[in-house]
Short mmCIF file of N, CA and C in Angstrom, two decimals:
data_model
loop_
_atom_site.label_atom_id
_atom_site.label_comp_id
_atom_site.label_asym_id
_atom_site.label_seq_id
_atom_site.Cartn_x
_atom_site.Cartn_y
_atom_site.Cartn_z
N UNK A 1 1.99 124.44 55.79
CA UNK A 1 2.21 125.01 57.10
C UNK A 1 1.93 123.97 58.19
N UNK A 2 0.93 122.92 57.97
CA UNK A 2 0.50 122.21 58.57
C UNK A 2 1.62 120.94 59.04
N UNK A 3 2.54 120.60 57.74
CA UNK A 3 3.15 119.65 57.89
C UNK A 3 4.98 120.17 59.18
N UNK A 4 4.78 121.67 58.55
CA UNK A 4 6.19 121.92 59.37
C UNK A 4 5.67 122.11 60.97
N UNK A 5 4.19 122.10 61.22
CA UNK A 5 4.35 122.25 62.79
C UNK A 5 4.41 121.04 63.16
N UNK A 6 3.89 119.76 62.46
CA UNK A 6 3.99 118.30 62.79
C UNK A 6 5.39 117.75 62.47
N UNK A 7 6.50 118.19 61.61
CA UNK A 7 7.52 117.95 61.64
C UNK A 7 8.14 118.61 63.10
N UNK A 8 8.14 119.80 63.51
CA UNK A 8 8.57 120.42 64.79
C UNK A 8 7.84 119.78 66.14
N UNK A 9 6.79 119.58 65.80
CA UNK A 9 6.37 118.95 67.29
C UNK A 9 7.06 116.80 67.62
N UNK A 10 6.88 116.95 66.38
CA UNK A 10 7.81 115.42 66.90
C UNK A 10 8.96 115.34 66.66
N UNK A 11 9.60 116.47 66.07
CA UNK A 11 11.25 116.58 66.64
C UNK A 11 11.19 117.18 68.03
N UNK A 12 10.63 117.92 68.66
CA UNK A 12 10.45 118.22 69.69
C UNK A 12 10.34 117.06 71.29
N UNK A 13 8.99 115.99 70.32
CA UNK A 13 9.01 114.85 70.85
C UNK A 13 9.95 113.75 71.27
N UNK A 14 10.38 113.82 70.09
CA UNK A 14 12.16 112.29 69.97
C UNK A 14 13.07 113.29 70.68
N UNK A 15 13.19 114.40 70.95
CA UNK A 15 14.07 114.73 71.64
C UNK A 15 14.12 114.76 72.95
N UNK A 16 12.85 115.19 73.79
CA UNK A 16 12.50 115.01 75.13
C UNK A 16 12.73 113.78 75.45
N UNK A 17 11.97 112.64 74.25
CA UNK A 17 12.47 110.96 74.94
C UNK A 17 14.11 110.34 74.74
N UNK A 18 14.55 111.07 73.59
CA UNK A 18 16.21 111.29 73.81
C UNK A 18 16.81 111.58 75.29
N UNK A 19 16.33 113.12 75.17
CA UNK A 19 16.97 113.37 76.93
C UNK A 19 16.57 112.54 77.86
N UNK A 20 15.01 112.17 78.02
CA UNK A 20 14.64 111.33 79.32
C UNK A 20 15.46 110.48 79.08
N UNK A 21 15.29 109.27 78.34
CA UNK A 21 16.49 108.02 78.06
C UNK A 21 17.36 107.87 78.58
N UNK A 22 18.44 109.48 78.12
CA UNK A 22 19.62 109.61 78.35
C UNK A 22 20.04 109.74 80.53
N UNK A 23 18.68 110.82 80.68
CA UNK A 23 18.77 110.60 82.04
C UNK A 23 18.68 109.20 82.73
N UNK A 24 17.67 108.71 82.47
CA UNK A 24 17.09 107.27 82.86
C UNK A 24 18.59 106.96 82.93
N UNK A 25 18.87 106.52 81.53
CA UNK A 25 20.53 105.73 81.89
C UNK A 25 21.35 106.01 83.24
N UNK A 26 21.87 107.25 82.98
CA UNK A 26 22.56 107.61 83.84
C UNK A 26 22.14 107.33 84.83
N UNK A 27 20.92 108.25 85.37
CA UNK A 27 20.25 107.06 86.55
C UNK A 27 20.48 105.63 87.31
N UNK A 28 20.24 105.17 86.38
CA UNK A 28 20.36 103.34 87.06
C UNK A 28 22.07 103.34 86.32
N UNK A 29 22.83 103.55 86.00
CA UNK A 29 24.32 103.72 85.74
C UNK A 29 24.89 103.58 87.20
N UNK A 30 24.52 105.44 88.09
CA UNK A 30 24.60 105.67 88.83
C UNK A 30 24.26 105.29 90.25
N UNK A 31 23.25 104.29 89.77
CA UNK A 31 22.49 103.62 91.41
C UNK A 31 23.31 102.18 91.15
N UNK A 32 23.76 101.62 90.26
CA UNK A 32 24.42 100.55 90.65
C UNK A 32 26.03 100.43 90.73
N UNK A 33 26.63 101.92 90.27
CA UNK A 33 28.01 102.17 91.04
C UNK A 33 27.73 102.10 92.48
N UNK A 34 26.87 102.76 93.17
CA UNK A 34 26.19 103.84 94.19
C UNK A 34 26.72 102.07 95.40
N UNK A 35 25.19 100.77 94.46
CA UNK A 35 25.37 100.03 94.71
C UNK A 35 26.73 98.84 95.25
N UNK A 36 27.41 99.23 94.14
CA UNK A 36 28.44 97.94 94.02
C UNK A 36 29.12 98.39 95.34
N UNK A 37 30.26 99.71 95.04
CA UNK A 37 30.73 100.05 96.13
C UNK A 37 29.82 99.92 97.54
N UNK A 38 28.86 100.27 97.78
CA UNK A 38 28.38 99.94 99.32
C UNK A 38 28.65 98.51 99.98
N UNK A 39 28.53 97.20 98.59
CA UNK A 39 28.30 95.97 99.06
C UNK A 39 29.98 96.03 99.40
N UNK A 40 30.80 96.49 98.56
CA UNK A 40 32.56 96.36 98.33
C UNK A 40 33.08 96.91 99.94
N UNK A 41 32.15 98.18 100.77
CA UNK A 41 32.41 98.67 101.86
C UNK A 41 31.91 97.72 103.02
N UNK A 42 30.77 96.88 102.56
CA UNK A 42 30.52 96.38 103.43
C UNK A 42 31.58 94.86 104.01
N UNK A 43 32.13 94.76 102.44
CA UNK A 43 32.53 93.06 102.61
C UNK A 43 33.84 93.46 103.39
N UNK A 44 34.34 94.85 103.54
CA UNK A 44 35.57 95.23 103.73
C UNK A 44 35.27 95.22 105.50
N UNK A 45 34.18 95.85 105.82
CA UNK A 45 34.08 96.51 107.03
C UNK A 45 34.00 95.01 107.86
N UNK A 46 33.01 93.49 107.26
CA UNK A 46 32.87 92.18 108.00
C UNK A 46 34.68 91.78 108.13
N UNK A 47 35.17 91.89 107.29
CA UNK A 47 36.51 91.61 107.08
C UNK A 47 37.12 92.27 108.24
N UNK A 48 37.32 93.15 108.63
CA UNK A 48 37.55 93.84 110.00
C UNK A 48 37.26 93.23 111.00
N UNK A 49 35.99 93.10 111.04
CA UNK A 49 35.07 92.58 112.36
C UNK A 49 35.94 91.33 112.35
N UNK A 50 35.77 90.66 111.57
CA UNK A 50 36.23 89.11 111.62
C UNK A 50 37.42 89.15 112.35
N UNK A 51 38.62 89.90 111.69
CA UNK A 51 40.60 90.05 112.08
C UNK A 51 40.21 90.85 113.30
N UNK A 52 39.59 91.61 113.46
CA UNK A 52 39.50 92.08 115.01
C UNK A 52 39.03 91.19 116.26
N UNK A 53 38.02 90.22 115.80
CA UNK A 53 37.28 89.75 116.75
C UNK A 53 38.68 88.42 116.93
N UNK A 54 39.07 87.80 116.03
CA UNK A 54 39.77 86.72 115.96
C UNK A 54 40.97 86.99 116.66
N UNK A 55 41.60 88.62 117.03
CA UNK A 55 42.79 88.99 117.15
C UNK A 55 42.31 89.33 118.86
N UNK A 56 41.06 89.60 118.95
CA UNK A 56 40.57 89.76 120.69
C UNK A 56 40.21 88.37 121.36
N UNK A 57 40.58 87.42 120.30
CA UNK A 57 40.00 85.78 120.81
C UNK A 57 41.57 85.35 121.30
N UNK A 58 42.45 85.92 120.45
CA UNK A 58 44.12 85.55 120.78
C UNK A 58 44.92 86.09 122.36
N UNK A 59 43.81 87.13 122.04
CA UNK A 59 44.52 88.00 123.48
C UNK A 59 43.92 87.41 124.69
N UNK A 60 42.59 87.11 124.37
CA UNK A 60 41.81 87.05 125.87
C UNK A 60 41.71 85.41 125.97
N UNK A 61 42.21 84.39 125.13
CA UNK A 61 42.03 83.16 125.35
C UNK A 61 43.21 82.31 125.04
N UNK A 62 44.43 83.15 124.19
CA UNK A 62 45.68 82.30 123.91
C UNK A 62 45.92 81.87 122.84
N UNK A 63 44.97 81.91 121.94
CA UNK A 63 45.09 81.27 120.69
C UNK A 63 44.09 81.52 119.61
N UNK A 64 44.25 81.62 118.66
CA UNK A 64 42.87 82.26 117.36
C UNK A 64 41.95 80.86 117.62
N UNK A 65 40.85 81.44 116.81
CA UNK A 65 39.84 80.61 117.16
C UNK A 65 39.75 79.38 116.13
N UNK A 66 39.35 78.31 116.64
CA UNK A 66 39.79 77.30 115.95
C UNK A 66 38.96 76.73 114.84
N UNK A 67 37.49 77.85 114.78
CA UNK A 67 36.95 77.79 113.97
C UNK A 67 36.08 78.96 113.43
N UNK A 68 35.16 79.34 112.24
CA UNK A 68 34.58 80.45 112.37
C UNK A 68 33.22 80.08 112.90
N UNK A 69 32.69 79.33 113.01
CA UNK A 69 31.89 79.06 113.96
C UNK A 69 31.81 79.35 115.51
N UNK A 70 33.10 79.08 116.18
CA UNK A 70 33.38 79.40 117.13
C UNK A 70 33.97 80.94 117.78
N UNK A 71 34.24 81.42 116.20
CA UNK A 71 34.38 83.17 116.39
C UNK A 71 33.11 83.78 116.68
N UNK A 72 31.84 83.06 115.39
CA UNK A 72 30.57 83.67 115.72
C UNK A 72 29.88 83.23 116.98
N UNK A 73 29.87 82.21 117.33
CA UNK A 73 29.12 81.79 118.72
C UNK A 73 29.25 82.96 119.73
N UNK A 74 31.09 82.93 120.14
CA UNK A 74 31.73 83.81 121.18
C UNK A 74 31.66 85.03 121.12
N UNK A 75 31.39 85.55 119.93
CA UNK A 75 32.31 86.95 119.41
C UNK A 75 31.46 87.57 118.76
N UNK A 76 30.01 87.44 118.56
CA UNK A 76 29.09 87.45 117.90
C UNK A 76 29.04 88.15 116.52
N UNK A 77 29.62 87.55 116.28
CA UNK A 77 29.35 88.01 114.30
C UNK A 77 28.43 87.67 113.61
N UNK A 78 27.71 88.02 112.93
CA UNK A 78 26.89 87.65 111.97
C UNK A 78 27.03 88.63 110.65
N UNK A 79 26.51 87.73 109.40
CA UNK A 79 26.98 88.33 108.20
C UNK A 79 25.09 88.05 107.21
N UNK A 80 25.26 88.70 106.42
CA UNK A 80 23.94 88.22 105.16
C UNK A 80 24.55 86.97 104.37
N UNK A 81 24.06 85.64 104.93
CA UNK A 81 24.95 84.41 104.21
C UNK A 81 24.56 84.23 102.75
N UNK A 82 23.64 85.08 102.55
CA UNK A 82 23.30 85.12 100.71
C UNK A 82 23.84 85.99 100.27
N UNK A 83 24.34 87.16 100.67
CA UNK A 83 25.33 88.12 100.29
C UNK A 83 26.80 88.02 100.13
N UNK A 84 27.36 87.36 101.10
CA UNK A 84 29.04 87.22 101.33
C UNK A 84 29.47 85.73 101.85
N UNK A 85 30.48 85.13 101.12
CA UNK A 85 30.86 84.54 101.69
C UNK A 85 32.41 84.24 102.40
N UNK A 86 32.05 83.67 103.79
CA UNK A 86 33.57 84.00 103.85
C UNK A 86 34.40 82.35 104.36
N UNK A 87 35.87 82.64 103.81
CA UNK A 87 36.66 81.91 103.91
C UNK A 87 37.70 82.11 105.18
N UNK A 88 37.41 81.08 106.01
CA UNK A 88 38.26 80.97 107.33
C UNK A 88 39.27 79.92 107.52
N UNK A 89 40.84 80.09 107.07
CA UNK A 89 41.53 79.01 107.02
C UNK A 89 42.61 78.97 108.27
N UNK A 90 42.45 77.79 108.62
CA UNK A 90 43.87 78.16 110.30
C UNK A 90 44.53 77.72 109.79
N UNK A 91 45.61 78.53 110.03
CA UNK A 91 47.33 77.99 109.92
C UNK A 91 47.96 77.52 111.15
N UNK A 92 47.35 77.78 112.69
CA UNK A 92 47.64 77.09 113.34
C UNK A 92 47.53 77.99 114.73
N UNK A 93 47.39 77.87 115.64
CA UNK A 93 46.90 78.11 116.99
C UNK A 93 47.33 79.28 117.34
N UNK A 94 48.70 79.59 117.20
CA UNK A 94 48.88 80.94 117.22
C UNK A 94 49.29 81.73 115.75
N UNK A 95 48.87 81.14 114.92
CA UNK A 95 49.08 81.78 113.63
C UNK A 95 47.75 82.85 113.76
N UNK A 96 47.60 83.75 113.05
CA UNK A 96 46.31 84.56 112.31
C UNK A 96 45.93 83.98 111.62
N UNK A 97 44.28 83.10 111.40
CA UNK A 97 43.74 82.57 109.93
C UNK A 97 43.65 83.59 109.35
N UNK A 98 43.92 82.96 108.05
CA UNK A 98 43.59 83.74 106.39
C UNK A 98 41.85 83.80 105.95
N UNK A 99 41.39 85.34 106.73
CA UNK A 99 40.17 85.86 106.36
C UNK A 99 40.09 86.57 105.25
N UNK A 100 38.93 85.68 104.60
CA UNK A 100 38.40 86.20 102.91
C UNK A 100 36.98 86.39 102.80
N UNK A 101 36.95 87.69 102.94
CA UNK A 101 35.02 88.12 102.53
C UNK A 101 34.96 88.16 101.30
N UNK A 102 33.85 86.85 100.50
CA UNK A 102 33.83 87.12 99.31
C UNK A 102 32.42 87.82 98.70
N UNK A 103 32.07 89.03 98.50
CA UNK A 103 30.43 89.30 97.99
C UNK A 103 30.23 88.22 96.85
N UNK A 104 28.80 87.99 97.26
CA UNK A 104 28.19 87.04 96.10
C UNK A 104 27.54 87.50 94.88
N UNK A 105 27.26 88.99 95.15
CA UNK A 105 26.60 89.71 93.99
C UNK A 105 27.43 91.10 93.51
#
């Protein structure tokens, strides 16, 4: 009698740490979808800022900016430079540069 309540209490046991496990997973599964997409919204939303600010530098000065340096000085952008990086290429004074937010993680 002794042995079937110790067989039932640690099937009882491996199963609770089954389920916790199983939650746990899901858990951190779920916090680093949660994650990825936020960084994916964010690199999208600098990407904006950038073609907007560069497209209000065309209107109010004649020409895109001739550098991204000179977008952030004027236009004040700032980004997390350990998080994203971005690629600012001119095609030419009144062209639109080719803006690329790349996340780093």
């Amino acid at each position: 009698m002794q042995k079937k309540k110790t067989h039932a209490l640690t099937r009882q046991l491996l199963t609770g740490a089954a389920i916790f496990a199983c939650a746990a997973g899901l858990l951190i599964y779920g916090t680093n979808e949660i994650s990825n997409t936020v960084s994916t919204e964010q690199a999208k939303s600098l990407q904006t800022a950038l073609t907007r600010s560069a497209v209000q530098c065309y209107a109010t000065e004649g020409s895109y900016p001739e550098s991204l340096d000179y977008l952030c000085e004027h236009y004040g952008i700032t980004w997390d430079l350990e998080k994203y990086v971005v690629n600012y290429e001119i095609l030419g004074s009144n062209l639109m540069p080719a803006i690329t937010v790349i996340p780093l993680s």
